[in-house]
Short mmCIF file of C-alpha atoms and ligand atoms in Angstrom, two decimals:
data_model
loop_
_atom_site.label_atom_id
_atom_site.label_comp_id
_atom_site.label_asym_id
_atom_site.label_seq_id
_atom_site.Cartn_x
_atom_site.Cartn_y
_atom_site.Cartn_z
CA UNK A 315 0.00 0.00 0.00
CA UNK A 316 1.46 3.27 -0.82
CA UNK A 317 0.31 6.71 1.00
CA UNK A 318 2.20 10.19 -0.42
CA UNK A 319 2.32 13.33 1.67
CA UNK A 320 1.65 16.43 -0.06
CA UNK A 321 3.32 19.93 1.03
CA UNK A 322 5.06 22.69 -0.15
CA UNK A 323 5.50 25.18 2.61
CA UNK A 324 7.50 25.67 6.11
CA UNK A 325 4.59 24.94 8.65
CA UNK A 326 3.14 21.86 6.46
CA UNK A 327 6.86 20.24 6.50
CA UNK A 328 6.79 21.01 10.01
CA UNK A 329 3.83 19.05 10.23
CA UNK A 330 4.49 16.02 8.63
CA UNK A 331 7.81 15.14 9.95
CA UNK A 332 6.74 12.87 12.38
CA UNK A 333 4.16 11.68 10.58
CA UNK A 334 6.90 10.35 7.59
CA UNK A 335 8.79 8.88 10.56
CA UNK A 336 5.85 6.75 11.99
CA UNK A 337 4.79 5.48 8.95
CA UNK A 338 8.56 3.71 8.90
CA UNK A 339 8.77 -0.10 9.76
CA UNK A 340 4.10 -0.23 8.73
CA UNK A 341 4.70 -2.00 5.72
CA UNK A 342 2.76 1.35 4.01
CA UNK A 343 5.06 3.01 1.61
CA UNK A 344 5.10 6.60 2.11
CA UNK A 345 6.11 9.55 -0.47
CA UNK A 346 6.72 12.51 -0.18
CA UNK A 347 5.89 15.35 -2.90
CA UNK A 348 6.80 18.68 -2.74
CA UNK A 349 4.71 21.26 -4.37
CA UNK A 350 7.02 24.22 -4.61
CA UNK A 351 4.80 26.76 -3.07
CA UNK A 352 7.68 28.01 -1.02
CA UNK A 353 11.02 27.72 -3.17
CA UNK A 354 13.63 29.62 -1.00
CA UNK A 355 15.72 27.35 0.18
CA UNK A 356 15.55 28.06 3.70
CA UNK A 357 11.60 28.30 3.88
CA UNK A 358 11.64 24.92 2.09
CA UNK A 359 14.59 22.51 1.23
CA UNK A 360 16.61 23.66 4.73
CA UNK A 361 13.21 22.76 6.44
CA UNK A 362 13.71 18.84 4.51
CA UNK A 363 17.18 18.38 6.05
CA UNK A 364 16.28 19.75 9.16
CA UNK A 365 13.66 18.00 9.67
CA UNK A 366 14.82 14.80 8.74
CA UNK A 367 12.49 14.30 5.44
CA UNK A 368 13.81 12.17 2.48
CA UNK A 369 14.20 13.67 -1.22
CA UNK A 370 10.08 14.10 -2.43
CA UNK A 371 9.37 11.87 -4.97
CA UNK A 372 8.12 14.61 -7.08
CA UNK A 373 8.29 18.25 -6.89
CA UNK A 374 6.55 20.19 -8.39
CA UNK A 375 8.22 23.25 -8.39
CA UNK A 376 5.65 25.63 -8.35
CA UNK A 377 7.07 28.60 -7.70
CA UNK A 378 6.41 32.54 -7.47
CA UNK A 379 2.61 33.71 -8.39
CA UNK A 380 -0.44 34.88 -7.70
CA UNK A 381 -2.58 32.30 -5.35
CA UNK A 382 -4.12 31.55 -8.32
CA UNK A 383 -0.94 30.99 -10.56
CA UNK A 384 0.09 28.75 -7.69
CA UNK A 385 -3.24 26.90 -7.02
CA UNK A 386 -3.09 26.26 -10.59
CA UNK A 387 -0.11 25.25 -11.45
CA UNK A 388 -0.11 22.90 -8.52
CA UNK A 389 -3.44 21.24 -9.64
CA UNK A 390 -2.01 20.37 -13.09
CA UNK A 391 1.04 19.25 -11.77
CA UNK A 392 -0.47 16.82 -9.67
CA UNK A 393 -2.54 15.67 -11.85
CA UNK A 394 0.25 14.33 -13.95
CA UNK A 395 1.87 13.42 -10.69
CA UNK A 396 -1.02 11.37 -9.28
CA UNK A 397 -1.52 9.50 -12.08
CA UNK A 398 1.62 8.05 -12.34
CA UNK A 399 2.23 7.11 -8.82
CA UNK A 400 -1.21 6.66 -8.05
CA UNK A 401 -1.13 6.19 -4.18
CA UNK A 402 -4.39 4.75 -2.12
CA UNK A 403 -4.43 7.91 0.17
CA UNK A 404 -2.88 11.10 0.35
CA UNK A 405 -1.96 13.17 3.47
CA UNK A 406 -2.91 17.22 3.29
CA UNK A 407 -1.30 19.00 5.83
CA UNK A 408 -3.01 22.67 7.21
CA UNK A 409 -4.53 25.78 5.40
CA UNK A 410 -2.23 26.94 2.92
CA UNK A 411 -2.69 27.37 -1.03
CA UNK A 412 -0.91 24.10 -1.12
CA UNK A 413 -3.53 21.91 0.80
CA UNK A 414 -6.33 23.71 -1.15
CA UNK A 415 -4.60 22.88 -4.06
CA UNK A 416 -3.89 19.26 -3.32
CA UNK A 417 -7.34 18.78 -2.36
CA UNK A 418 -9.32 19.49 -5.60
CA UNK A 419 -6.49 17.06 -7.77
CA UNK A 420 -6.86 14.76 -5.20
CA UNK A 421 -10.58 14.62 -5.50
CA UNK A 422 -10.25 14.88 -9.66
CA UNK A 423 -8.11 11.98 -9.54
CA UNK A 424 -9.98 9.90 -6.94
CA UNK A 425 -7.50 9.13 -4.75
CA UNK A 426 -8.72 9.45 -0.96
CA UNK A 427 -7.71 12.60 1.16
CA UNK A 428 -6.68 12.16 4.87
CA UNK A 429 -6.75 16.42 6.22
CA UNK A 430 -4.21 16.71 8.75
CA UNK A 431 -5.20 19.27 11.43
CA UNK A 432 -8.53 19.30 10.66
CA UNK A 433 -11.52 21.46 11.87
CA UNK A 434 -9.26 24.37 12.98
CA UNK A 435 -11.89 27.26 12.56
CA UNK A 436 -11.13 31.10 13.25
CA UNK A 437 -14.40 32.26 11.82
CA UNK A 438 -12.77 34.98 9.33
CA UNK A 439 -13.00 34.11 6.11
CA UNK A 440 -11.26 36.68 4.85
CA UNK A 441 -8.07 34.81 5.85
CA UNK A 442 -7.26 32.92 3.10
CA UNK A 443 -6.18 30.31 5.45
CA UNK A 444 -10.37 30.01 6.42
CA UNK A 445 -11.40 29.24 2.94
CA UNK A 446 -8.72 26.72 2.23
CA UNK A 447 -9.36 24.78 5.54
CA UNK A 448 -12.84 24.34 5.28
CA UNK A 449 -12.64 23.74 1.58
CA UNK A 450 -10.43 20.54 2.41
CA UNK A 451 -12.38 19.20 5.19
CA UNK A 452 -15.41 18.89 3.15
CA UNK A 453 -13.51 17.06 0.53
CA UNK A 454 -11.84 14.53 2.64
CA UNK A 455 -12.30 11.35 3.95
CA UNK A 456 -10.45 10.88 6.84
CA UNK A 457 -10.45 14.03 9.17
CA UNK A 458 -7.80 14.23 12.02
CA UNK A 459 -8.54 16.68 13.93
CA UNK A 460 -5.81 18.22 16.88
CA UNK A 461 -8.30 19.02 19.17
CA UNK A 462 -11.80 18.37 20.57
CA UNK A 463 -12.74 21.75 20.03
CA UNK A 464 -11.79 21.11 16.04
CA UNK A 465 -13.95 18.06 16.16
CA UNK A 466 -17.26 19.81 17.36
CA UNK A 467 -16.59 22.27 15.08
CA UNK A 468 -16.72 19.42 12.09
CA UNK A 469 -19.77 18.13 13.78
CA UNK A 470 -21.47 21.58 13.39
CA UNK A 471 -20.45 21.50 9.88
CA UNK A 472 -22.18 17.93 9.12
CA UNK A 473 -18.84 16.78 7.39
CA UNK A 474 -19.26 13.75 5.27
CA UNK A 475 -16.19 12.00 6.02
CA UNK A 476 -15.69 8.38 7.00
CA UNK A 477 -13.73 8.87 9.93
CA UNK A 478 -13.02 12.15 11.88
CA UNK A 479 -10.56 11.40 14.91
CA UNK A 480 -9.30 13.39 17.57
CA UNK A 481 -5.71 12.68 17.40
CA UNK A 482 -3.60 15.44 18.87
CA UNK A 483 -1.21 17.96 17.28
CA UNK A 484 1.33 16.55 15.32
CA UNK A 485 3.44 20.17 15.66
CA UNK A 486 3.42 18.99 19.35
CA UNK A 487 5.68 15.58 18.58
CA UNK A 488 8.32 17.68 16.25
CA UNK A 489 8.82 19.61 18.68
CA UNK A 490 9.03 17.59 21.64
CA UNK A 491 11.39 15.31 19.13
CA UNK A 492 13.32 18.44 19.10
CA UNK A 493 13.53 19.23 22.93
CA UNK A 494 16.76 18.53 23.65
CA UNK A 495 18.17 20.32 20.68
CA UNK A 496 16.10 23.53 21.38
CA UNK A 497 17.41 23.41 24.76
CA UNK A 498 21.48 23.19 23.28
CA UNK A 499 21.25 26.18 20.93
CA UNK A 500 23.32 29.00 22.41
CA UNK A 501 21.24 31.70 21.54
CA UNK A 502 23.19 34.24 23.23
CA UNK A 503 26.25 33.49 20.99
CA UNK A 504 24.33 32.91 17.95
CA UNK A 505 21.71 35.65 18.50
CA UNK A 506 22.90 37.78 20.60
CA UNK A 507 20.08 37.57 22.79
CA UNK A 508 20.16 37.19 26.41
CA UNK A 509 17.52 34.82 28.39
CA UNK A 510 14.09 36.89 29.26
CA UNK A 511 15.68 40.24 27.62
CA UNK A 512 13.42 40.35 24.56
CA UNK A 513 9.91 39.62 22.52
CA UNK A 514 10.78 36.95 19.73
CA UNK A 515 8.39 38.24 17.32
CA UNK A 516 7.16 37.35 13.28
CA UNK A 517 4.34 39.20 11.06
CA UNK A 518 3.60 37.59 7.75
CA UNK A 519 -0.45 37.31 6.92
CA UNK A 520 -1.70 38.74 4.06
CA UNK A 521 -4.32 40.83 6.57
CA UNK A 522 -1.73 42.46 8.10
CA UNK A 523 0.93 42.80 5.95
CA UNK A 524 -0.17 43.72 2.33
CA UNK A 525 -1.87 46.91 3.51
CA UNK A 526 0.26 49.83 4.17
CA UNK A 527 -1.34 51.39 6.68
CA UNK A 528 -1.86 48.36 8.67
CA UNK A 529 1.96 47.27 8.43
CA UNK A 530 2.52 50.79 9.43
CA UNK A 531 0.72 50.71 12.74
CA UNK A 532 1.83 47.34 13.78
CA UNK A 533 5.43 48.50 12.75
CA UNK A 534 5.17 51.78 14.89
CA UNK A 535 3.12 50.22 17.78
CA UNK A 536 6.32 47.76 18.25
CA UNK A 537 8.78 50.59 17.54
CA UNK A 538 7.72 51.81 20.93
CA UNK A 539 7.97 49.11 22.94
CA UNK A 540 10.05 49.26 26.01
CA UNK A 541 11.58 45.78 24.70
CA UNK A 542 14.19 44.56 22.24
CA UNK A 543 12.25 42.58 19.33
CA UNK A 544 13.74 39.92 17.32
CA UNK A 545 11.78 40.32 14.62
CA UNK A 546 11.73 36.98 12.41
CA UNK A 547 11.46 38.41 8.64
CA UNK A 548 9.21 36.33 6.28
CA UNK A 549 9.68 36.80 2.66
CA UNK A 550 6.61 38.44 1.88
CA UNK A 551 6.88 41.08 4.93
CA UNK A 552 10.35 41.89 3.89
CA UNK A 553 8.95 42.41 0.45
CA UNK A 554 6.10 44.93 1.34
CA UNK A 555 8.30 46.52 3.76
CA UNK A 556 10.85 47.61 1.26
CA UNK A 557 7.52 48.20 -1.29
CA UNK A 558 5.91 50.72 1.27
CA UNK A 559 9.18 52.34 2.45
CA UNK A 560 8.22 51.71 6.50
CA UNK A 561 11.15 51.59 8.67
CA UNK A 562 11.41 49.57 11.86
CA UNK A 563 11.80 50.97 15.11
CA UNK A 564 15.82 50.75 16.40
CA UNK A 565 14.55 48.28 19.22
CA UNK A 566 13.82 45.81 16.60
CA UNK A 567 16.43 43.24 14.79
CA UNK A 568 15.85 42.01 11.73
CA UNK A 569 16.64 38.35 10.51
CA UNK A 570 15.95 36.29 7.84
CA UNK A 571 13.55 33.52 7.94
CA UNK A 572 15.21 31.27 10.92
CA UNK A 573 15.25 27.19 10.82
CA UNK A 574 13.11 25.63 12.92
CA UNK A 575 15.28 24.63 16.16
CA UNK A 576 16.93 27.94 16.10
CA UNK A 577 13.27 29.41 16.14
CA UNK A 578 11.87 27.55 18.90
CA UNK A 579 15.88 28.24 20.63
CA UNK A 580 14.84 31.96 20.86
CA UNK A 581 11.39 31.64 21.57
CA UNK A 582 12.23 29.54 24.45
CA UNK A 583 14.87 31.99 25.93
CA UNK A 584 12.22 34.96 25.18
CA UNK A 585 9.98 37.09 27.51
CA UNK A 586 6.92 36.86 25.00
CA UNK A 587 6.07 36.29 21.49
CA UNK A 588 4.53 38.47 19.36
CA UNK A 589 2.84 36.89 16.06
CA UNK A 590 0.25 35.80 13.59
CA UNK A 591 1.15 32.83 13.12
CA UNK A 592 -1.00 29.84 13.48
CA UNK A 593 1.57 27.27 14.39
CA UNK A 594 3.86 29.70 16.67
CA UNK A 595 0.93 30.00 18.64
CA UNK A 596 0.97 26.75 19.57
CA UNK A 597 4.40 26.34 20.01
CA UNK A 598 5.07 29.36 22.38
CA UNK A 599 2.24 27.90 24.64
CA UNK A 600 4.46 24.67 24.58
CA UNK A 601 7.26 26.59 25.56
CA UNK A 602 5.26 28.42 28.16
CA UNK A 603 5.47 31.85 26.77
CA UNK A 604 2.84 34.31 26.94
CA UNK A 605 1.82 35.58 23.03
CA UNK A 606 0.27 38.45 21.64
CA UNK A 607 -1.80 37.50 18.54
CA UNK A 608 -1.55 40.22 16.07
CA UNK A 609 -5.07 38.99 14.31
CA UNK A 610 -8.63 39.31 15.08
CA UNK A 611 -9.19 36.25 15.70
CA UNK A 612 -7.46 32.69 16.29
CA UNK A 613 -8.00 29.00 15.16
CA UNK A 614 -6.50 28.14 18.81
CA UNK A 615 -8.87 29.76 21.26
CA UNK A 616 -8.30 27.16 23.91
CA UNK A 617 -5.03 28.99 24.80
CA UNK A 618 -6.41 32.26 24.74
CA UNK A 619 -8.99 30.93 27.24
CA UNK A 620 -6.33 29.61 29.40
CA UNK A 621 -4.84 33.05 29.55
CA UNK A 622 -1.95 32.34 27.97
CA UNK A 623 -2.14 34.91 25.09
CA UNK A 624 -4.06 37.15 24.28
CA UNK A 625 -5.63 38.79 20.80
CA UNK A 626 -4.59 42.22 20.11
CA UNK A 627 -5.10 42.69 16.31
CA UNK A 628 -2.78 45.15 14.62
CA UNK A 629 -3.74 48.73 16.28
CA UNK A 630 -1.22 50.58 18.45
CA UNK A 631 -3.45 50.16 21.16
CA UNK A 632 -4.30 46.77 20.81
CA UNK A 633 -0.70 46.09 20.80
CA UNK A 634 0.35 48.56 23.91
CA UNK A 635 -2.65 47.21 25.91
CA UNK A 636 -1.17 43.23 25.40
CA UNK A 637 2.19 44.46 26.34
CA UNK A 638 0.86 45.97 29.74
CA UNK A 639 -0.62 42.14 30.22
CA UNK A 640 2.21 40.05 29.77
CA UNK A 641 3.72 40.68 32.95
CA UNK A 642 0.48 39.55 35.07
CA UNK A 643 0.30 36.16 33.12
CA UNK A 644 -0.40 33.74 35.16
CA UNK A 645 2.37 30.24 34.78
CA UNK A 646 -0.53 28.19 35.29
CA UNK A 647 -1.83 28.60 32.59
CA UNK A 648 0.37 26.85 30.93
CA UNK A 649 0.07 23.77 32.59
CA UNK A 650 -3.69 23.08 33.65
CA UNK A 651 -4.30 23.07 29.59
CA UNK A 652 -1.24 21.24 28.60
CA UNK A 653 -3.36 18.18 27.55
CA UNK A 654 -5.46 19.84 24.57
CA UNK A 655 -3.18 19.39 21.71
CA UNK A 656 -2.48 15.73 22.52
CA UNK A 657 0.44 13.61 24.23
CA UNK A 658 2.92 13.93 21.33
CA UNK A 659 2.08 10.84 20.25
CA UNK A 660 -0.22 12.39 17.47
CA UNK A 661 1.81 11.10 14.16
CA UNK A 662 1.48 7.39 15.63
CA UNK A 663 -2.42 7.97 15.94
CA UNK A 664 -2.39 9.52 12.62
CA UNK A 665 -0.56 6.06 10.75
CA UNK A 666 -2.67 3.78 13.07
CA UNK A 667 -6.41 5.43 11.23
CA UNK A 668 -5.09 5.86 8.42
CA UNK A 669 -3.78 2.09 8.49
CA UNK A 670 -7.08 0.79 10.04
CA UNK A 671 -9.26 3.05 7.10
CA UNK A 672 -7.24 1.39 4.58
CA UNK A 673 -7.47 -2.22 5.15
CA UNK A 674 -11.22 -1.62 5.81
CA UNK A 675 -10.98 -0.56 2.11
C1 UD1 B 1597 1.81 30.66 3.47
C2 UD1 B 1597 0.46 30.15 3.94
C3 UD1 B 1597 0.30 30.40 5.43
C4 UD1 B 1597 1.50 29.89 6.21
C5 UD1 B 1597 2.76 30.51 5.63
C6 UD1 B 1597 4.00 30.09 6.37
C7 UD1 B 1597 -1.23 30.28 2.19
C8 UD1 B 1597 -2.48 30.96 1.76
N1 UD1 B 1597 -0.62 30.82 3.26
O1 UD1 B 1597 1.78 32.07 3.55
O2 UD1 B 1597 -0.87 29.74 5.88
O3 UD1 B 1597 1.36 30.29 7.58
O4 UD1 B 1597 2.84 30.13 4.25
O5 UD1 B 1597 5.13 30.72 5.88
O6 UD1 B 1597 -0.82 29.30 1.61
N2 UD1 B 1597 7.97 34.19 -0.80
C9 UD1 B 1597 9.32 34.18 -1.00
N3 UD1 B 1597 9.99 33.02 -0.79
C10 UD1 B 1597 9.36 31.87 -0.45
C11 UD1 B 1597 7.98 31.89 -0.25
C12 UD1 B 1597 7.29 33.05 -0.42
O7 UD1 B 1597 9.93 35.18 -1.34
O8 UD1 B 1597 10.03 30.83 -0.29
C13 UD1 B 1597 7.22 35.46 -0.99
C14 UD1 B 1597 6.64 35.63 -2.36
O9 UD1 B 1597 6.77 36.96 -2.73
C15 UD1 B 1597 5.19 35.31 -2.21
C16 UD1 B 1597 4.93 35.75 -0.80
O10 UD1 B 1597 6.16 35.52 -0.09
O11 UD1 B 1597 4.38 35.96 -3.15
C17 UD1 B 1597 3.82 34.99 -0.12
O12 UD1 B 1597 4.07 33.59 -0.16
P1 UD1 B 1597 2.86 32.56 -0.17
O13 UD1 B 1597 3.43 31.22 -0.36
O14 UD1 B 1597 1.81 33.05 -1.09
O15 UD1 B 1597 2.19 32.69 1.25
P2 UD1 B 1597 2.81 32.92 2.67
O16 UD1 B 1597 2.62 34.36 3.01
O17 UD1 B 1597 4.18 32.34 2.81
#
């Protein structure tokens, strides 16, 4: 029986990692292919090494584009893809263009769809990230979800699937694979940065960074923090920043996109975290550090309700009125949640349905 993993960006690599890894010794051959989606080498092919993935099968080399050029292109090319290595299932990792993508060829070609991280929901569709997460969850047939909360959410939804499983957070077994590395990375040689002395921060949705006056504000608002920021550059943020001529505030370092233990290295030494990301949500919450969420609204509202983070959008007050809060968290609230993303033993849970859906094939 052969299953192939489909990806093509940092978090989805991040994702599927361990999943890869359990699926070695089932007797289920599993492939890797690479759609391209993110083709710098260290948002992408570093991520591979790093994170201990073998060469894809195929890759498709999407490429720069619109969403559409990249949607697209990604369809065809796994349309010629699928056919040729034609595997039983496939895996879809998260919300991106990718997994949207990989979900309608998948369907077209009739091989079965297994979303991984299913029935996240933040309730904003003008996230990109919404519409491609509910697209794939009604299009799949296996849904494995990381949380209970994601599996009433599917229930709302009436989902068709044949199974939907709760099976914890896969991002929760990289990076307790990882623990002992994280802990080894000098980030004060590396970095620069000295334990507790700064916000660890990154900024890349299209919501908040392709408008100008939004980047501006969130740009200013963390200019005047009373905190150094080590400010995590994604392509697209460096892009628009140099497109709308904003400077940064001189409490702020820049870097290039980071790899992944070096990441979770200096948001482990940090006071907060400051982000939009989905995943680094998560993974400060792991790390116990309190987060302000530069969005509306979250997928991951369980930690917000533990008092762990908090939701600040991307107004100078919102932003000045977090900082003011992340003194008074509370370190229990870490702990009496620790449970809702799973035991890290997610990826083992994920082979063992997707094992048990196939032979009931
Ligand atoms: C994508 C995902 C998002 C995920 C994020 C992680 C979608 C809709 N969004 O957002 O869910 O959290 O990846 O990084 O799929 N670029 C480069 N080099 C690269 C990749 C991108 O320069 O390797 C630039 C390009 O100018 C591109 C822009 O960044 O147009 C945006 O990239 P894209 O892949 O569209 O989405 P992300 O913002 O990375």
């Amino acid at each position: 029986m052969k299953v192939a993993i489909i990806l093509g960006t940092r978090p989805q690599i991040i994702k599927s990692a361990p999943v890869y890894e359990a699926f070695e010794g089932t007797g289920i051959e599993c492939q890797i292919i690479n759609t391209g989606q993110h083709y710098d080498y260290e948002m992408n092919r570093e991520f591979f090494s790093e994170l201990r993935l073998p060469e894809p099968a195929a890759d498709l080399g999407v490429g720069q584009g619109t969403p559409n050029e990249q949607i697209s292109g990604i369809i065809e090319g796994l349309g010629r893809t699928l056919g040729t290595s034609s595997p039983e299932l496939a895996i879809v990792p998260g919300d991106t263009n990718s997994a949207l993508a990989a979900g309608v060829a998948c369907s077209k070609a009739g091989v079965r769809i297994a979303h991984l991280e299913s029935g996240c929901r933040s309730g904003d569709l003008r996230m990109p990230e919404e519409v491609n997460r509910r697209l794939v969850d009604h299009m799949s047939q296996v849904l494995l979800c990381p949380t209970q909360p994601c599996m009433e959410n599917l229930e709302a939804e009436h989902v068709l699937a044949d199974v939907v499983a709760n099976v914890g957070d896969t991002m929760y077994d990289s990076l307790l694979k990882f623990r002992d590395a994280i802990e080894n990375v000098d980030i004060e040689g590396r970095y620069n940065a000295s334990e507790g002395s700064y916000a660890f921060m990154t900024l890349h949705r299209a919501e908040a960074v392709d408008d100008p006056r939004t980047l501006g504000a969130v740009m200013k608002a963390v200019g005047s923090l009373e905190t150094q920021v080590i400010f995590s550059v994604h392509p697209r943020t460096k892009a628009r920043l140099a497109e709308f001529g904003i400077r940064t505030g001189s409490n702020l370092k820049l870097m290039g996109p980071l790899p992944y233990v070096d990441t979770l290295a200096l948001v482990k030494g940090s006071q907060f975290v400051m982000t939009d990301s989905g995943g680094l949500q998560k993974e400060a919450f792991w790390l116990g550090k309190p987060t302000l969420i530069t969005r509306d609204r979250t997928e991951w509202n369980e930690i917000v309700r533990a008092g762990a983070s908090f939701i600040v959008g991307t107004t100078a007050e919102g932003i000045s009125r977090g900082f003011k809060k992340i003194g008074h968290v509370d370190r229990r609230s870490f702990s009496k949640s620790k449970k809702i993303f799973g035991n890290g033993d997610a990826s083992k849970k994920v082979v063992r349905a997707i094992s048990k859906y196939l032979s009931s094939m």
